Amino acid sequence: MDRDFILTPWESEGDIDYTRLVERFGLNVISNEMRYRVADTAGEDHFLLRRKIFFSHRDLGVILNSHQSGPGFFLYTGRGPSGNTHIGHLIPWVFAQWLQKNFDVTMYFQLTDDEKFYRDAGLSLDDTYNLALQNARDFAALGFDPNKTHILINSRHMGTLYPLAAQAAKKINYSNTKASFGFGNDTNIGMIFYTALQSAPCFLERKPVLIPLGVDQDPHFRLTRDIAPILKYPKPALIHNIMIPSLAGSKNKMSASQKNSAVYTTDTPNQIRKKINKYAYSGGQESVAKHRELGGNTQTDVSFLYLWMFFEPDDVKINNIKKEYESGSMLSGELKQILIEKMTKYMEIHQNRRESVDIGEYIFDEVEYKNKMRR
Ligand code: TYM
């Protein structure tokens, strides 16, 4: 196996080559036809689709068919609470909110406090639970419909999740998880069981499920897709986003456990300004004269990539920035300034919503769920 880059739910190393990743994971690149079909069915386009930030899928066509002439579908995604929420996490969630709004569907959001407890030697179960509540605020702040959105926290909602996880666990064997995640003899058995728990919400309803997620999480659901038919459930469908790079550049994805690699939703305007000015990798030239002559590189410039991937949805504006930066008329410092302003404004609005949102309205209600399933 080629090891020039590694991407699993728990490891990321090297420059991700997406063409090779598509082959390695066996993903389906979203065709233009599929892109138009999603936009047509939704009634509007989304820049994350248009810019190919959401770039691949599994069984997206099945979901659209089920929406148009079948039982419909539900949405599911999640977060492993290992730290504050960073801007990479927002990508699948913002898109999930758009899907919920345009397809009018139920959404389940799983917070895997157990996963991060098993994974991170420095975190207690209380720590990860408290982080889960913080992360839940970021998710709910994005405008999900409280009547159709249910946040599950693994350590609190086992009554519902365990019977589903047990069914999955019985069908996933050790050699398959080991091959997917590279477990060794020293891996704790919580981690070995964990994929069954991330699979469980796929089986909360008998309908097809669509999961918007970062492509690093795909290995879990490859296992889920193998066993779903044995359990007489539809295979979970996926729509994957590429990974937003760390501040230091494309060699690493943004990660909540590496402090200076990430911009968090809790950062102050001052922290944002300092991080971008000091750490954001620049695709500019080493001198102003050289930059004016050769221009900047928008493929590697982290400030440009953050604008492109998230903070500047307006195509006309982003294309102007691209042209000016590549031609050398815009300097690296000026580009950083644009990002700082956009990010600060975004965070100000987000932080206000985050403080005022009532997560109680979103927390999964086991009694209500049981009643709904009985009907
Ligand atoms: P976690 O907490 O690592 O990430 C949450 C979501 O954010 C995506 N993501 C990113 N997207 C773009 N750029 C990045 N740099 C970046 N970093 C993370 C992840 O792919 C994910 O979609 N085990 C999961 C929690 C989970 C889950 C799920 C995720 C439970 N059930 C269902 C997706 C779908 C985790 O630790 O995610």
Tab-separated table of N, CA and C and ligand atoms in Angstrom, residues 9-10 18 53 76-82 86-93 108-112 115-116 135 154 194 197-199 201 211-218 220-221 238 241-246 252-256 309, ligand 1:
chain	number	residue	atom	x	y	z
A	9	PRO	N	-9.868	8.026	10.534
A	9	PRO	CA	-10.553	8.897	11.492
A	9	PRO	C	-9.613	9.427	12.581
A	10	TRP	N	-8.506	8.731	12.841
A	10	TRP	CA	-7.670	9.121	13.979
A	10	TRP	C	-6.274	9.570	13.596
A	18	TYR	N	-6.263	13.672	-3.411
A	18	TYR	CA	-7.667	13.241	-3.464
A	18	TYR	C	-7.952	12.259	-4.595
A	53	ILE	N	-16.176	21.223	-2.683
A	53	ILE	CA	-15.707	20.967	-1.315
A	53	ILE	C	-16.369	19.650	-0.874
A	76	TYR	N	-27.878	12.132	9.342
A	76	TYR	CA	-27.118	11.817	10.555
A	76	TYR	C	-25.692	12.322	10.373
A	77	THR	N	-25.150	12.955	11.400
A	77	THR	CA	-23.721	13.251	11.414
A	77	THR	C	-23.272	13.345	12.869
A	78	GLY	N	-21.996	13.718	13.112
A	78	GLY	CA	-21.539	13.689	14.500
A	78	GLY	C	-20.248	14.419	14.748
A	79	ARG	N	-19.826	14.304	16.018
A	79	ARG	CA	-18.596	14.978	16.458
A	79	ARG	C	-18.011	14.206	17.627
A	80	GLY	N	-16.697	14.026	17.588
A	80	GLY	CA	-15.983	13.413	18.706
A	80	GLY	C	-15.398	14.518	19.564
A	81	PRO	N	-15.973	14.783	20.739
A	81	PRO	CA	-15.597	15.976	21.513
A	81	PRO	C	-14.237	15.873	22.189
A	82	SER	N	-13.196	16.258	21.442
A	82	SER	CA	-11.833	16.200	21.988
A	82	SER	C	-11.308	17.592	22.317
A	86	HIS	N	-13.662	23.536	15.720
A	86	HIS	CA	-12.884	24.390	14.814
A	86	HIS	C	-13.615	24.543	13.488
A	87	ILE	N	-13.063	25.383	12.612
A	87	ILE	CA	-13.809	25.728	11.398
A	87	ILE	C	-13.987	24.541	10.445
A	88	GLY	N	-13.101	23.533	10.540
A	88	GLY	CA	-13.268	22.329	9.712
A	88	GLY	C	-14.558	21.591	10.055
A	89	HIS	N	-14.864	21.533	11.353
A	89	HIS	CA	-16.086	20.823	11.771
A	89	HIS	C	-17.342	21.483	11.209
A	90	LEU	N	-17.259	22.805	11.019
A	90	LEU	CA	-18.467	23.526	10.583
A	90	LEU	C	-18.875	23.145	9.156
A	91	ILE	N	-17.901	22.697	8.352
A	91	ILE	CA	-18.211	22.430	6.934
A	91	ILE	C	-19.326	21.378	6.777
A	92	PRO	N	-19.157	20.165	7.340
A	92	PRO	CA	-20.275	19.208	7.162
A	92	PRO	C	-21.564	19.651	7.847
A	93	TRP	N	-21.450	20.419	8.930
A	93	TRP	CA	-22.657	20.799	9.677
A	93	TRP	C	-23.450	21.873	8.955
A	108	TYR	N	-30.186	13.507	13.073
A	108	TYR	CA	-29.616	13.007	14.330
A	108	TYR	C	-28.143	13.406	14.378
A	109	PHE	N	-27.715	13.899	15.532
A	109	PHE	CA	-26.318	14.336	15.700
A	109	PHE	C	-25.735	13.576	16.889
A	110	GLN	N	-24.665	12.813	16.630
A	110	GLN	CA	-24.083	11.976	17.688
A	110	GLN	C	-22.817	12.616	18.260
A	111	LEU	N	-22.768	12.741	19.573
A	111	LEU	CA	-21.555	13.234	20.244
A	111	LEU	C	-20.890	12.048	20.940
A	112	THR	N	-19.702	11.697	20.471
A	112	THR	CA	-19.066	10.459	20.913
A	112	THR	C	-18.046	10.750	22.019
A	115	GLU	N	-15.765	7.815	22.636
A	115	GLU	CA	-14.676	7.638	21.649
A	115	GLU	C	-13.448	8.454	22.053
A	116	LYS	N	-13.669	9.717	22.378
A	116	LYS	CA	-12.522	10.581	22.671
A	116	LYS	C	-11.919	10.242	24.026
A	135	ASN	N	-19.624	21.526	22.281
A	135	ASN	CA	-19.710	21.275	20.836
A	135	ASN	C	-21.164	21.289	20.368
A	154	ASN	N	-23.288	9.826	23.531
A	154	ASN	CA	-23.140	8.385	23.745
A	154	ASN	C	-23.267	7.967	25.204
A	194	TYR	N	-15.731	0.483	19.094
A	194	TYR	CA	-16.290	1.803	18.827
A	194	TYR	C	-17.058	1.943	17.504
A	197	LEU	N	-20.636	1.623	17.658
A	197	LEU	CA	-21.392	2.753	18.218
A	197	LEU	C	-21.595	3.872	17.210
A	198	GLN	N	-20.601	4.097	16.377
A	198	GLN	CA	-20.774	5.139	15.346
A	198	GLN	C	-21.762	4.651	14.275
A	199	SER	N	-21.891	3.337	14.138
A	199	SER	CA	-22.861	2.776	13.189
A	199	SER	C	-24.293	2.894	13.716
A	201	PRO	N	-26.474	5.017	15.070
A	201	PRO	CA	-27.513	5.968	14.644
A	201	PRO	C	-28.023	5.741	13.219
A	211	ILE	N	-25.482	10.734	5.267
A	211	ILE	CA	-24.515	11.247	6.245
A	211	ILE	C	-23.552	12.230	5.571
A	212	PRO	N	-23.699	13.537	5.844
A	212	PRO	CA	-22.680	14.482	5.369
A	212	PRO	C	-21.508	14.451	6.361
A	213	LEU	N	-20.295	14.289	5.848
A	213	LEU	CA	-19.151	14.110	6.762
A	213	LEU	C	-17.835	14.385	6.057
A	214	GLY	N	-16.790	14.631	6.855
A	214	GLY	CA	-15.452	14.733	6.288
A	214	GLY	C	-15.010	13.345	5.829
A	215	VAL	N	-14.219	13.302	4.777
A	215	VAL	CA	-13.857	12.014	4.174
A	215	VAL	C	-13.027	11.146	5.117
A	216	ASP	N	-12.414	11.742	6.142
A	216	ASP	CA	-11.630	10.941	7.104
A	216	ASP	C	-12.497	9.931	7.851
A	217	GLN	N	-13.816	10.192	7.938
A	217	GLN	CA	-14.712	9.294	8.688
A	217	GLN	C	-15.252	8.147	7.837
A	218	ASP	N	-14.934	8.147	6.555
A	218	ASP	CA	-15.481	7.135	5.652
A	218	ASP	C	-15.194	5.686	6.092
A	220	HIS	N	-15.236	4.123	8.868
A	220	HIS	CA	-16.254	3.551	9.764
A	220	HIS	C	-17.454	3.062	8.956
A	221	PHE	N	-17.886	3.934	8.036
A	221	PHE	CA	-19.144	3.627	7.356
A	221	PHE	C	-18.986	2.612	6.233
A	238	LEU	N	-23.543	8.329	1.875
A	238	LEU	CA	-22.599	9.328	2.395
A	238	LEU	C	-22.364	10.419	1.375
A	241	ASN	N	-16.945	15.710	2.437
A	241	ASN	CA	-16.186	16.931	2.141
A	241	ASN	C	-14.683	16.669	2.263
A	242	ILE	N	-13.905	17.468	1.503
A	242	ILE	CA	-12.449	17.423	1.646
A	242	ILE	C	-12.082	18.052	2.993
A	243	MET	N	-10.852	17.855	3.432
A	243	MET	CA	-10.431	18.333	4.749
A	243	MET	C	-9.838	19.740	4.635
A	244	ILE	N	-10.271	20.635	5.510
A	244	ILE	CA	-9.698	21.984	5.527
A	244	ILE	C	-8.283	21.872	6.112
A	245	PRO	N	-7.271	22.494	5.477
A	245	PRO	CA	-5.906	22.307	5.980
A	245	PRO	C	-5.683	23.028	7.312
A	246	SER	N	-4.653	22.611	8.010
A	246	SER	CA	-4.267	23.300	9.240
A	246	SER	C	-3.687	24.663	8.865
A	252	ASN	N	-1.178	18.970	6.654
A	252	ASN	CA	-1.969	18.396	7.735
A	252	ASN	C	-3.359	18.974	7.731
A	253	LYS	N	-4.348	18.134	8.106
A	253	LYS	CA	-5.698	18.678	8.214
A	253	LYS	C	-5.787	19.462	9.522
A	254	MET	N	-6.753	20.366	9.595
A	254	MET	CA	-6.972	21.092	10.840
A	254	MET	C	-7.411	20.085	11.893
A	255	SER	N	-6.811	20.168	13.067
A	255	SER	CA	-7.129	19.187	14.092
A	255	SER	C	-7.334	19.866	15.435
A	256	ALA	N	-8.417	19.462	16.132
A	256	ALA	CA	-8.771	20.123	17.397
A	256	ALA	C	-7.743	19.836	18.487
A	309	MET	N	-12.937	27.773	0.729
A	309	MET	CA	-13.643	26.606	1.268
A	309	MET	C	-14.809	26.970	2.169
B	1	TYM	P1	-14.640	14.741	14.474
B	1	TYM	O1	-15.051	15.330	15.763
B	1	TYM	O2	-13.204	14.444	14.253
B	1	TYM	O3	-15.131	15.674	13.305
B	1	TYM	C1	-16.477	16.125	13.177
B	1	TYM	C2	-16.790	16.298	11.692
B	1	TYM	O4	-15.905	17.271	11.123
B	1	TYM	C3	-15.167	16.708	10.042
B	1	TYM	N1	-13.824	17.281	10.090
B	1	TYM	C4	-13.329	18.101	9.140
B	1	TYM	N2	-13.878	18.544	7.982
B	1	TYM	C5	-13.113	19.358	7.204
B	1	TYM	N3	-11.854	19.723	7.551
B	1	TYM	C6	-11.263	19.302	8.687
B	1	TYM	N4	-10.031	19.659	8.992
B	1	TYM	C7	-12.019	18.451	9.555
B	1	TYM	N5	-11.755	17.837	10.748
B	1	TYM	C8	-12.874	17.139	11.044
B	1	TYM	C9	-15.170	15.209	10.321
B	1	TYM	O5	-14.944	14.470	9.160
B	1	TYM	C10	-16.562	15.015	10.881
B	1	TYM	O6	-17.523	14.919	9.855
B	1	TYM	N6	-15.916	9.914	15.108
B	1	TYM	C11	-16.401	11.208	14.680
B	1	TYM	C12	-17.708	11.602	15.340
B	1	TYM	C13	-18.913	11.009	14.660
B	1	TYM	C14	-19.311	11.226	13.315
B	1	TYM	C15	-20.502	10.470	13.132
B	1	TYM	C16	-18.765	12.002	12.273
B	1	TYM	C17	-19.838	10.173	15.229
B	1	TYM	N7	-20.800	9.832	14.316
B	1	TYM	C18	-21.167	10.485	11.904
B	1	TYM	C19	-19.425	12.008	11.057
B	1	TYM	C20	-20.616	11.238	10.876
B	1	TYM	C21	-15.356	12.280	14.969
B	1	TYM	O7	-14.507	12.121	15.829
B	1	TYM	O8	-15.500	13.427	14.219
